[in-house]
Coordinates of C-alpha atoms in Angstrom, one line a residue:
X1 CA 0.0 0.0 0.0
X2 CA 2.9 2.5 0.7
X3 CA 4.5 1.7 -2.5
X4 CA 1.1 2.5 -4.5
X5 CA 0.9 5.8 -2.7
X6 CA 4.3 6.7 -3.9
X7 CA 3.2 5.9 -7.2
X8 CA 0.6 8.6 -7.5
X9 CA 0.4 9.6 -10.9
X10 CA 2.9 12.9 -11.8
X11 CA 0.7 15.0 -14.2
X12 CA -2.1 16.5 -11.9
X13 CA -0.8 19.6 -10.4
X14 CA -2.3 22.9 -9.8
X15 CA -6.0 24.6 -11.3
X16 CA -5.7 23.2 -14.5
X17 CA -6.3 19.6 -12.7
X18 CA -2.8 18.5 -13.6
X19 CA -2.0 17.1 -10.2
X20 CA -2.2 13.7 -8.5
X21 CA 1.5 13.2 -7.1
X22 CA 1.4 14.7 -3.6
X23 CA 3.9 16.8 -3.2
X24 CA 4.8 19.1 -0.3
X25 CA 1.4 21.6 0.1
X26 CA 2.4 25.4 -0.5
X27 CA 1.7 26.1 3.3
X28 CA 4.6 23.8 4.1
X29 CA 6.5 26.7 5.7
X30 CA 4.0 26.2 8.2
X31 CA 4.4 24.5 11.3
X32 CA 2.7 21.7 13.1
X33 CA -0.7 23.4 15.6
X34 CA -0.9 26.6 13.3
X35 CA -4.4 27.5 12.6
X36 CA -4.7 26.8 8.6
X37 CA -8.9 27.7 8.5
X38 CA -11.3 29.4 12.0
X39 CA -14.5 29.9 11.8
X40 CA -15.2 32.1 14.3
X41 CA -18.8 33.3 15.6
X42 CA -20.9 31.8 12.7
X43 CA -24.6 32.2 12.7
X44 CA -26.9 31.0 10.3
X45 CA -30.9 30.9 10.3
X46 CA -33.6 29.5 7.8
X47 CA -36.9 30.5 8.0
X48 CA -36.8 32.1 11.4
X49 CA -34.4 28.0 12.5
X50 CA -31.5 29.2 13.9
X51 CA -28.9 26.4 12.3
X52 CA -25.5 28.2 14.0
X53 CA -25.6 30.4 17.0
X54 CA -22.0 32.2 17.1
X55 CA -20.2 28.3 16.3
X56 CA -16.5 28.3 16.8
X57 CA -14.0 25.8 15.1
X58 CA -10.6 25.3 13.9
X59 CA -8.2 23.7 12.0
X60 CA -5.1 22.9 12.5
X61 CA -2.1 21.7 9.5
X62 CA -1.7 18.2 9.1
X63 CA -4.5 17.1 11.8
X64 CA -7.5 15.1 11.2
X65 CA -10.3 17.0 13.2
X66 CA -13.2 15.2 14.4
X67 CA -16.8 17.7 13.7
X68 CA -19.6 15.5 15.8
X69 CA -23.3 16.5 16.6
X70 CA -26.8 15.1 16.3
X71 CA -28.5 15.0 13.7
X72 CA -29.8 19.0 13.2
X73 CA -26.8 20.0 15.4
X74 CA -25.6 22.1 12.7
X75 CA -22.4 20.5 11.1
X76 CA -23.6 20.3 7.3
X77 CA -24.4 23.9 7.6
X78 CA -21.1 24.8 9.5
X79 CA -19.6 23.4 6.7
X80 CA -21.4 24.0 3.6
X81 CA -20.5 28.1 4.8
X82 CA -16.6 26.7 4.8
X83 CA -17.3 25.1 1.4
X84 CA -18.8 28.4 0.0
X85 CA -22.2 26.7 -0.6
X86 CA -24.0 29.5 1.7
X87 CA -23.4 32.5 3.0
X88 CA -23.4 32.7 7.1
X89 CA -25.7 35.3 8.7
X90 CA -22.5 36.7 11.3
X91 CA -18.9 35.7 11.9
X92 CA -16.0 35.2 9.4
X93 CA -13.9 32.3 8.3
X94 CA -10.0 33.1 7.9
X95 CA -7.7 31.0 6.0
X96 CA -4.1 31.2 6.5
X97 CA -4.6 34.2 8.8
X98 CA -6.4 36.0 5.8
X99 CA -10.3 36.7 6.2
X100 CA -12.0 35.4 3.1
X101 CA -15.8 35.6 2.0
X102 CA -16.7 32.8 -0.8
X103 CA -19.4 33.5 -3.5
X104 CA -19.6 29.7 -4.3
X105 CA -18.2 26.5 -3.9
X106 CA -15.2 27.4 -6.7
X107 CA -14.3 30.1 -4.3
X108 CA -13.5 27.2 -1.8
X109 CA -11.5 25.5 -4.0
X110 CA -9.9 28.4 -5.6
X111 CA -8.5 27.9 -1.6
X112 CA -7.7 24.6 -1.5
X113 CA -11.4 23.3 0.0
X114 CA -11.8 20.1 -1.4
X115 CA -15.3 18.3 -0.1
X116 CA -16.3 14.5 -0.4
X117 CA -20.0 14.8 0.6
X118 CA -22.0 12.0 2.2
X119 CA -24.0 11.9 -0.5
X120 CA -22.5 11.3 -3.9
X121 CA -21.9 13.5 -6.4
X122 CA -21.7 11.4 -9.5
X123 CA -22.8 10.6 -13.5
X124 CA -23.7 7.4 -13.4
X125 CA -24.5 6.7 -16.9
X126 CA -20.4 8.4 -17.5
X127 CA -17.5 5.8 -17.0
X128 CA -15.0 6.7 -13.9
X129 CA -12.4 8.3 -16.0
X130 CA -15.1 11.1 -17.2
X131 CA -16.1 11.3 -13.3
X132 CA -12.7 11.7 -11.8
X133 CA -11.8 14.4 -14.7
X134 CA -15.7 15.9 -15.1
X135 CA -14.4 19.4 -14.6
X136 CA -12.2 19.0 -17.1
X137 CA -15.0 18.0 -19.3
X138 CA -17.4 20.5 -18.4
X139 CA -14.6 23.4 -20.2
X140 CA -16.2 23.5 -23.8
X141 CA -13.1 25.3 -25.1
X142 CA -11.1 23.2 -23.9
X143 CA -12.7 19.8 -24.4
X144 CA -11.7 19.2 -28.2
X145 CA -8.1 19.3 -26.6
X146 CA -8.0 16.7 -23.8
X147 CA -5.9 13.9 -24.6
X148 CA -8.5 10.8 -23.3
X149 CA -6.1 8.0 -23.4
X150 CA -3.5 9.8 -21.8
X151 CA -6.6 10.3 -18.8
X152 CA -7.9 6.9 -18.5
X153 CA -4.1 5.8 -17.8
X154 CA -3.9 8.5 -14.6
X155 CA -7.3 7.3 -14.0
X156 CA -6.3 3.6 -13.8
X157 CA -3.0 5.2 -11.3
X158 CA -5.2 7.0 -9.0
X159 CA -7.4 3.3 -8.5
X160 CA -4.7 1.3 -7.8
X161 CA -3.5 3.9 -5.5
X162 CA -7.0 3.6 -3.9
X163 CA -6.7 -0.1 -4.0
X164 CA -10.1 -0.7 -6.6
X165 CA -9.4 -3.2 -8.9
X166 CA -11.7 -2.0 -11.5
X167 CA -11.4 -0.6 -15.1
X168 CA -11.2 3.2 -15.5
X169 CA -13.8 2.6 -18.7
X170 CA -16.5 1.2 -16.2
X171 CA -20.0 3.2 -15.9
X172 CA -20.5 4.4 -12.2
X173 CA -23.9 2.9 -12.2
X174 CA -22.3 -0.6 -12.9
X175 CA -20.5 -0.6 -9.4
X176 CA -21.6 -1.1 -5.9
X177 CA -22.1 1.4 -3.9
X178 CA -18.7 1.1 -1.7
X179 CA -16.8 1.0 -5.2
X180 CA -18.6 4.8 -5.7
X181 CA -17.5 6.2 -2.6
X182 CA -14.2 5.3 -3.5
X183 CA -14.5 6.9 -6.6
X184 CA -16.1 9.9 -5.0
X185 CA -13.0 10.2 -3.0
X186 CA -10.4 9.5 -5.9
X187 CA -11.6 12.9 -7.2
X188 CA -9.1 14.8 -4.2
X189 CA -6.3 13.2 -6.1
X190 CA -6.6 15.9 -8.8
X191 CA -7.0 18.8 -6.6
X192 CA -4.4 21.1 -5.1
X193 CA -6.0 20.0 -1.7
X194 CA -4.7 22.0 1.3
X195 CA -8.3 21.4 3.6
X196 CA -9.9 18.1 2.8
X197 CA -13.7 17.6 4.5
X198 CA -14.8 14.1 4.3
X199 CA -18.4 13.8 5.2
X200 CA -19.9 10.2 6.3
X201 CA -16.7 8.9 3.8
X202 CA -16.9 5.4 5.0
X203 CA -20.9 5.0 5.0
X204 CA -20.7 2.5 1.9
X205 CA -17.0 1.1 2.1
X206 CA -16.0 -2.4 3.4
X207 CA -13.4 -2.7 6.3
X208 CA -10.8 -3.2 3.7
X209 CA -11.5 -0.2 1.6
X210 CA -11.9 2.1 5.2
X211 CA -8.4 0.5 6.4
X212 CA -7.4 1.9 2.4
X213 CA -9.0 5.6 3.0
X214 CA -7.1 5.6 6.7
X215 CA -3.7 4.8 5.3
X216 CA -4.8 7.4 2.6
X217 CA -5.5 10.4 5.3
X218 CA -2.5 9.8 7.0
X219 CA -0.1 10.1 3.8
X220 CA -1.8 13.4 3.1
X221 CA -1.7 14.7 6.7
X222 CA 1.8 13.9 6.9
X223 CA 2.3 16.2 3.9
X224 CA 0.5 19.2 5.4
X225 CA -3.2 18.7 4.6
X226 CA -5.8 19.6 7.4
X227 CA -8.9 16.7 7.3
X228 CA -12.2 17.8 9.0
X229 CA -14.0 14.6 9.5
X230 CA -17.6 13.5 10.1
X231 CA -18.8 10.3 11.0
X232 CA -21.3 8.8 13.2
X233 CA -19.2 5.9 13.5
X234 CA -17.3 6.9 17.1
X235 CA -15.0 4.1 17.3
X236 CA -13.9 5.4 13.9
X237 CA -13.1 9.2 15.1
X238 CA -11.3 7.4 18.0
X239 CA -8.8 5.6 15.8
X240 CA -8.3 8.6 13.1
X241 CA -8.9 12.0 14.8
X242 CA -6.6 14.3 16.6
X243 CA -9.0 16.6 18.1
X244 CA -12.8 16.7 18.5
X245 CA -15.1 19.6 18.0
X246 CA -18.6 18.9 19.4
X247 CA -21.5 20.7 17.9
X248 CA -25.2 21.0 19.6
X249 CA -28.2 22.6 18.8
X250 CA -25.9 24.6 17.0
X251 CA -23.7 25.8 19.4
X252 CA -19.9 25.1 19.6
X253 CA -19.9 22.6 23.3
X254 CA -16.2 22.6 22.9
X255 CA -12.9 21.0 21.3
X256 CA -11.1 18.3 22.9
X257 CA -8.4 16.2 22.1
X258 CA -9.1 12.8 20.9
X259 CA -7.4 10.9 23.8
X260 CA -8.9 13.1 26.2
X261 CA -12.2 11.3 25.9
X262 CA -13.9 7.9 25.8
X263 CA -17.1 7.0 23.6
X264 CA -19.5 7.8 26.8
X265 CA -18.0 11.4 27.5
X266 CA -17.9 12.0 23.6
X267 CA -22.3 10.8 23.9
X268 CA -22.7 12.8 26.9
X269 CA -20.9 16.1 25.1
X270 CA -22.9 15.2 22.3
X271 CA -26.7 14.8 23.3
X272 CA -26.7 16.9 26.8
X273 CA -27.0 14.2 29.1
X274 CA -25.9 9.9 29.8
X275 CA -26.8 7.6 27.9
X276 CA -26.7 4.5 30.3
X277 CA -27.3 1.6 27.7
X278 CA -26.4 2.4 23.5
X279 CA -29.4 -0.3 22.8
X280 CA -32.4 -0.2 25.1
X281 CA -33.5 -3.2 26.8
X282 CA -35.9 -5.5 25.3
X283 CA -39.4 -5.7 25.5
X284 CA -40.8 -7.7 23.3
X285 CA -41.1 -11.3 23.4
X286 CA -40.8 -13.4 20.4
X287 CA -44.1 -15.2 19.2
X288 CA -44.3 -19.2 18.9
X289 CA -45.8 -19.0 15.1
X290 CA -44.5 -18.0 11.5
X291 CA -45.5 -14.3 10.3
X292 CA -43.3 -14.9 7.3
X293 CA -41.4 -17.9 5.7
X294 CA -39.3 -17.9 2.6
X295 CA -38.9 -21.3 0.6
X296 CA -35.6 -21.9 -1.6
X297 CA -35.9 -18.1 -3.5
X298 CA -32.9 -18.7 -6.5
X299 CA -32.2 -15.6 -8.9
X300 CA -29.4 -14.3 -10.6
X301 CA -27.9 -13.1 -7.2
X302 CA -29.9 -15.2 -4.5
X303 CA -29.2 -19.2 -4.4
X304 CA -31.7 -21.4 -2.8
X305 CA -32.2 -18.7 0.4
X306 CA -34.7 -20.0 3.1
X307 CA -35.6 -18.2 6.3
X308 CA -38.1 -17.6 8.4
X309 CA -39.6 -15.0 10.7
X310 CA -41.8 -15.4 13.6
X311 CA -44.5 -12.9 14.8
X312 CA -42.3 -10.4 16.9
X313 CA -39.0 -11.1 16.2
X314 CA -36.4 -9.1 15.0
X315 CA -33.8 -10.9 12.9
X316 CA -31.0 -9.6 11.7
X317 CA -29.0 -10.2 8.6
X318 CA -25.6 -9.4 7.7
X319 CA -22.7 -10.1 6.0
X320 CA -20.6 -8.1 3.3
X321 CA -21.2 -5.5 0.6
X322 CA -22.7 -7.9 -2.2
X323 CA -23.3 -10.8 0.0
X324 CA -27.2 -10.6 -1.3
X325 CA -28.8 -9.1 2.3
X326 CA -30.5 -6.4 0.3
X327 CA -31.4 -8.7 -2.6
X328 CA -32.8 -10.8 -0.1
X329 CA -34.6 -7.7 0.9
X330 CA -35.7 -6.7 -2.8
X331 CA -37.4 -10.1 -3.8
X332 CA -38.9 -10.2 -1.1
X333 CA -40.9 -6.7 -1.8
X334 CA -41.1 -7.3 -5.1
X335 CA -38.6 -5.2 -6.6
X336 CA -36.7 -8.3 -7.9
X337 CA -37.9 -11.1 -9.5
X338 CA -37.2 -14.4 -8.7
X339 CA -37.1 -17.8 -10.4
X340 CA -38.1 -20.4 -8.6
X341 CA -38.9 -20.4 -4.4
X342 CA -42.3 -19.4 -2.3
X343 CA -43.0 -16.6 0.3
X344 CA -45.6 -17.7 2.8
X345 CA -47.0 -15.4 4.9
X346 CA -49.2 -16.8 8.0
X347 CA -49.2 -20.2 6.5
X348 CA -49.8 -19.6 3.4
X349 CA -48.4 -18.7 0.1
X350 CA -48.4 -15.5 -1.8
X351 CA -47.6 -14.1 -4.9
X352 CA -45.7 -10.8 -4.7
X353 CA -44.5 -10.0 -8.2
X354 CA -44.8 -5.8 -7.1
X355 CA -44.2 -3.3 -4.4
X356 CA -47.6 -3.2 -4.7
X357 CA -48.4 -6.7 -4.2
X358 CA -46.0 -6.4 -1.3
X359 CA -48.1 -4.0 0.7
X360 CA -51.4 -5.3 -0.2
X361 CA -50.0 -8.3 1.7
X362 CA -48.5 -6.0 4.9
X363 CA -44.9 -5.9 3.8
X364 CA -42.7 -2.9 3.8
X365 CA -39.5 -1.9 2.7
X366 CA -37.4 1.1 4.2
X367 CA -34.4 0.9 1.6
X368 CA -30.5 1.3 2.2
X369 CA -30.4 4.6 -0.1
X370 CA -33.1 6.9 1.5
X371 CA -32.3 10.0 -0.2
X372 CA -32.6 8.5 -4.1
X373 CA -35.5 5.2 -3.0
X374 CA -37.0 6.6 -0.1
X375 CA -37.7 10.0 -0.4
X376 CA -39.2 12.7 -2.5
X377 CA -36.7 15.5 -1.8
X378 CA -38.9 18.5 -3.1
X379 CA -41.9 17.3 -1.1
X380 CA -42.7 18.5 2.0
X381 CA -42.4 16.3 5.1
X382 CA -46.4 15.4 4.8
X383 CA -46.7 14.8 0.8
X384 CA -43.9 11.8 2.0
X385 CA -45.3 10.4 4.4
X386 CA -48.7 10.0 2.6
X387 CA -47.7 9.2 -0.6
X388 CA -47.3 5.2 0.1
X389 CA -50.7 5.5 1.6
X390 CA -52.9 7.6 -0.9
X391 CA -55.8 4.7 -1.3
X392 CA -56.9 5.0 2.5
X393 CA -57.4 8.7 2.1
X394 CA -59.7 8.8 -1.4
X395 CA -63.3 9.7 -0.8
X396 CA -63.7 9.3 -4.8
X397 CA -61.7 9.7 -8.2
X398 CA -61.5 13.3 -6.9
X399 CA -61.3 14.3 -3.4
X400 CA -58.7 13.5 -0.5
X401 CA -59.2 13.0 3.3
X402 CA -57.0 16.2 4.3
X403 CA -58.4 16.1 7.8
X404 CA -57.1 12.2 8.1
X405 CA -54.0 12.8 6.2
X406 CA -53.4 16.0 8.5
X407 CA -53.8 13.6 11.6
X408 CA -51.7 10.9 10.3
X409 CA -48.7 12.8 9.7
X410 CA -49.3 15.4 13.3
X411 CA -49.2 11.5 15.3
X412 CA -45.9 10.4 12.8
X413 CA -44.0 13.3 13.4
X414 CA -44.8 12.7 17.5
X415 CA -44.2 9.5 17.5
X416 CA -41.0 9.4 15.7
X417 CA -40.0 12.7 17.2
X418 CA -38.9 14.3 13.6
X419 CA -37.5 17.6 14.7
X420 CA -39.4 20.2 12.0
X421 CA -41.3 23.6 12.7
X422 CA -44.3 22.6 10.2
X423 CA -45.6 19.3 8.5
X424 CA -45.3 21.5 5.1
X425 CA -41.2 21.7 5.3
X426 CA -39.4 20.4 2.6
X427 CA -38.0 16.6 3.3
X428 CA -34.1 17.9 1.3
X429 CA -33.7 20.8 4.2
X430 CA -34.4 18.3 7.2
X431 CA -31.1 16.3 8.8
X432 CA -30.0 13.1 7.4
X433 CA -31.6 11.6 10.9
X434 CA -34.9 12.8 10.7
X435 CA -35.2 11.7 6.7
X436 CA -35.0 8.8 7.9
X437 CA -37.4 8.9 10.4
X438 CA -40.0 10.8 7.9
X439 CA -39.3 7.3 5.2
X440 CA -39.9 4.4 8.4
X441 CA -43.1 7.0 9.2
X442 CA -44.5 6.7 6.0
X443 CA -44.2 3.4 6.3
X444 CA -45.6 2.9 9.4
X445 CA -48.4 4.4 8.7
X446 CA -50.2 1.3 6.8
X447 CA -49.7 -0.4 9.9
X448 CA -47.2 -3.5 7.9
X449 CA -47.1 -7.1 9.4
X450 CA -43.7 -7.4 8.2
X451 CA -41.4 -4.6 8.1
X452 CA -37.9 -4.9 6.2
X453 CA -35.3 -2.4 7.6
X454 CA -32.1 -2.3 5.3
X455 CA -29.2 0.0 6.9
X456 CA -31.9 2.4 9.2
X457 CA -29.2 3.5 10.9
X458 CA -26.8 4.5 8.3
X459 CA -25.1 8.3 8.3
X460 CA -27.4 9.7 11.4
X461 CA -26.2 10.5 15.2
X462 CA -26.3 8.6 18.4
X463 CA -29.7 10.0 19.6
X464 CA -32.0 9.3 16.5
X465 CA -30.2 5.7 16.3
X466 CA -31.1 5.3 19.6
X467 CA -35.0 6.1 18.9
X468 CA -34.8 4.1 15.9
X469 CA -33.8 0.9 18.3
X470 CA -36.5 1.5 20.5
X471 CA -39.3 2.0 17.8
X472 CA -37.8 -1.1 16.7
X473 CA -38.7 -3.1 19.7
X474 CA -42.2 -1.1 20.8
X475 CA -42.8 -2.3 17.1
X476 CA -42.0 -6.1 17.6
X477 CA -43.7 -5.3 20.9
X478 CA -46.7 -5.2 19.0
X479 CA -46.3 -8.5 16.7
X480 CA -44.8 -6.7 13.8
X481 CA -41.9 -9.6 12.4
X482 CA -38.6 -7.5 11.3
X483 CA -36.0 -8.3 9.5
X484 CA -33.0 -5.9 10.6
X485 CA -30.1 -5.5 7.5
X486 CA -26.9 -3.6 8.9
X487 CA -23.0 -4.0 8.5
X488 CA -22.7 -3.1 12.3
X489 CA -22.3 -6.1 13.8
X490 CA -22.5 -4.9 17.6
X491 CA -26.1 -3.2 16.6
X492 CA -27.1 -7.1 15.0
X493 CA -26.3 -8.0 18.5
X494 CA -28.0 -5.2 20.2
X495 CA -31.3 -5.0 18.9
X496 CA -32.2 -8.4 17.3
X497 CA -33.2 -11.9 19.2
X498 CA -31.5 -13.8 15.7
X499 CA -28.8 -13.1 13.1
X500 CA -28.6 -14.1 9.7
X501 CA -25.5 -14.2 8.3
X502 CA -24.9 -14.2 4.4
X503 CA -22.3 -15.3 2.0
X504 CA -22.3 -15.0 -1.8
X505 CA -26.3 -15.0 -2.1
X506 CA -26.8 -17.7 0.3
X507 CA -27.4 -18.0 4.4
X508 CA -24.1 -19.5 5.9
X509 CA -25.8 -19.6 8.9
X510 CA -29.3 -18.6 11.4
X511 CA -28.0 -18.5 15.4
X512 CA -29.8 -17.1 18.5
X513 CA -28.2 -13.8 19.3
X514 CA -27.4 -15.3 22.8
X515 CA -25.5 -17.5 21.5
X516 CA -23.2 -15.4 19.5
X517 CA -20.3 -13.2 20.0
X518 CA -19.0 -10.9 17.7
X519 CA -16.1 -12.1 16.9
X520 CA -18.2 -15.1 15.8
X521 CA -20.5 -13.6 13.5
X522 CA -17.3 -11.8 11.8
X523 CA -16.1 -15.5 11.7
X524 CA -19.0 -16.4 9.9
X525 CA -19.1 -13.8 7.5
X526 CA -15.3 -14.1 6.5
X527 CA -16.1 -18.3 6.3
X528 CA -15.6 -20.0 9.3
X529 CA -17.8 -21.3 11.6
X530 CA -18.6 -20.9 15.1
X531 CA -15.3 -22.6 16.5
X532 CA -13.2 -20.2 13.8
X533 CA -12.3 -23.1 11.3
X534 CA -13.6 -22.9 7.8
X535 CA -16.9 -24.4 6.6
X536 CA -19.0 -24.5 3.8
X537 CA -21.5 -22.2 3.0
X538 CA -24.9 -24.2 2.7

């Protein structure tokens, strides 16, 4: 890995996007702990919201710096006004001890600002070359020029530096959606980088490709550039971060070094108070009878998978990036189609070949990419949570039941505690937490038997996964079966009473969650079995 970083390709340097070799920043002169960016006093509002009340941070060369908050705490906003993407309200931001005020997001980069955002920027019908050099492209006068074969060879450099063993002519929407990220963070390679933000970089990567991106951060801090990082993942920010800032209700708590804390005094910072227990305790009890059973399903990536779930039970599946878990998820709602298998629900067999078929039969899907399956970005908070749900309000081919809809979405928004000042706000100006809260309410609101939960807990804070564990278990509570998809093996083991683990489109192996460790289940999903030898996958 050290070699390929010494590799980097030679010819991107500077504006014109002809850098990729790292050499020394132009700061170098500066030393270790001076202040390359401050925001000081920052204040933001929208609509009459205050997002930032007088937030303070810093950055120092060649640190990674931790940004942490809840969900709605304020961080995307503190740093969409660093990335030039809005203006503040009050306060300044100085770079290199010069005060700067940006226009737009070139303005930030004109300064070295290079930002990976959590969710991806990308062309997916354009190949990864076009991607990585899209700028480029976008200059009409100077497109005719561009010597193609001479970019798709930098473009294969800057992969194998990033360790993805792909072809610099494949389509973005032809790779998973770890393989994108990666992608999404090759793009820094041809930047004159000097300030690197990485937003929720590590939300779709295996363990292999984060251990990649870490070696990765520390090459470029040891050369002078300043990382603000944001994650959700604390154990994460414990193993990369130098210092912490904590952000909430957009106010700046305060900035710590890293070793200064422990997970609990980073919650308690975080959130206001203790958090005794990261998973509440259990209060449902797991019913003797099937709600759901799944017989031998085979498609082009599912092999002969049976399962099944009982009334009340959560079960959780897991495995790696491709192992089928959300395939499983898709046939199952009828996004897929399968060849050959059964789906049984209370005993008997049904024939979902639809969504719609799905939810005629009390199944529901919250999906791993909320923001392009989930959601309706442009819609208000009410339009989403109805829209799945539109026959139960129809009076006639014309009129709507506004006063039931109205009600519906006043007892979702209490009941999943979706931080908004009006039903009517748009769903794209609401946290990444409470999105996801709005998509499982409009589920939730057709009252499903069987509700299918793939990544729920994926980019948002401490607090709302917290709430989002115990809806999970008032639900079950109730008799509602769930299955429970997530790469975080410690929440398999904290919310569900059985874990599924999958291998190459088939279940390697169903075990009671007391009878499981975690270094078993990553046994299992690496191979081995239960005793840490190897064993076959049937």
């Amino acid at each position: 890995m050290d070699e390929a970083i010494h590799k980097l390709p030679s010819s991107i340097t500077g504006t014109n996007c002809e850098v990729v070799e790292m050499t020394e920043p132009s700061m170098t002169q500066l030393t270790n702990h001076h202040i390359v960016l401050s925001a000081d006093h920052i204040s933001k509002s929208f609509g009459g919201v205050k997002a930032l009340k007088q937030a303070n941070f810093n950055l120092q060369v060649g640190e990674v710096h931790a940004l942490v908050g809840e969900n709605g705490a304020g961080k995307s906003t503190l740093m969409n006004i660093i990335g030039g993407i809005i203006k503040p309200d009050a306060g300044k931001i100085v770079i290199s001890d010069q005060e700067v005020r940006f226009h737009s997001a070139r303005d930030a980069q004109e300064k070295g600002i290079s930002f990976i955002h959590q969710e991806l920027t990308l062309f997916p019908d354009l190949d990864i070359m076009s991607n990585i050099f899209i700028e480029r492209f976008a200059n009409q006068r100077f497109v005719h020029f561009v010597d193609k074969k001479n970019l798709y060879q930098q473009t294969a450099e800057i992969l194998q530096t990033i360790e993805l063993d792909v072809s610099p002519h494949t389509k973005i929407k032809d790779l998973s959606m770890g393989e994108r990220q990666m992608v999404e963070i090759a793009r820094m390679f041809i930047r004159d980088t000097r300030i690197l933000v990485l937003d929720e970089p590590t939300s779709s990567l295996t363990d292999k490709e984060v251990a990649v991106l870490f070696k990765l951060i520390r090459k470029m801090t040891g050369l002078g550039v300043a990382v603000i990082y944001i994650s959700h993942r604390l154990e994460e920010i414990f193993e990369i971060t130098d210092r912490i800032t904590v952000l909430r209700d957009g106010e700046t708590i305060g900035t710590f070094a890293t070793a200064e804390l422990n997970q609990q005094s980073l919650i308690r910072h975080m959130i206001g108070t203790k958090m005794e227990d990261q998973y509440p305790k259990k209060t449902h009890r797991v019913g003797t009878e099937n709600i759901l059973q799944v017989n031998g399903l085979l498609n082009h990536k599912l092999r002969n998978v049976s399962f099944s779930l009982k009334r009340g039970e959560v079960v959780g599946f897991t495995g790696l990036l491709g192992s089928g878990r959300t395939d499983l998820a898709r046939a199952i709602f009828g996004l897929d189609k399968f060849q050959s298998g059964t789906i049984l629900i209370n005993g008997r067999e049904v024939h979902v070949k639809s969504p719609k078929d799905a939810m005629r039969h009390g199944i529901a899907l919250v999906t791993e990419n909320r923001r392009e399956e989930g959601l309706i970005l442009d819609k208000s908070i009410k339009e989403n949570i109805v829209m799945a749900n539109l026959k139960k309000y129809v009076t006639n081919l014309i009129f709507m039941r506004e006063k039931d809809q109205d009600q519906d979405v006043e007892q979702s928004i209490a009941k999943m505690s979706i931080k908004t000042n009006s039903p009517k706000q748009l769903v794209k100006n609401l946290s990444g937490g409470n999105q996801q809260k709005v998509v499982i309410a409009k589920w939730l609101v057709n009252q499903p038997a069987i509700l299918i939960l793939d990544e729920p807990t994926r980019g948002i804070d401490v607090g709302a996964k917290h709430e989002i564990y115990k809806l999970v278990d008032r639900l079950a509570a109730q008799g509602v079966g769930v299955i429970y998809i997530s790469s975080e093996i410690p929440e398999i083991l904290g919310v569900c009473d059985s874990v599924v683990v999958m291998r190459k489109g088939q279940i390697a192996n169903k075990l009671d969650i007391h009878d499981v460790s975690q270094e078993t289940i990553m046994n299992l999903i690496q191979g081995g079995d239960e005793s840490g030898t190897s064993c076959r996958v049937g």
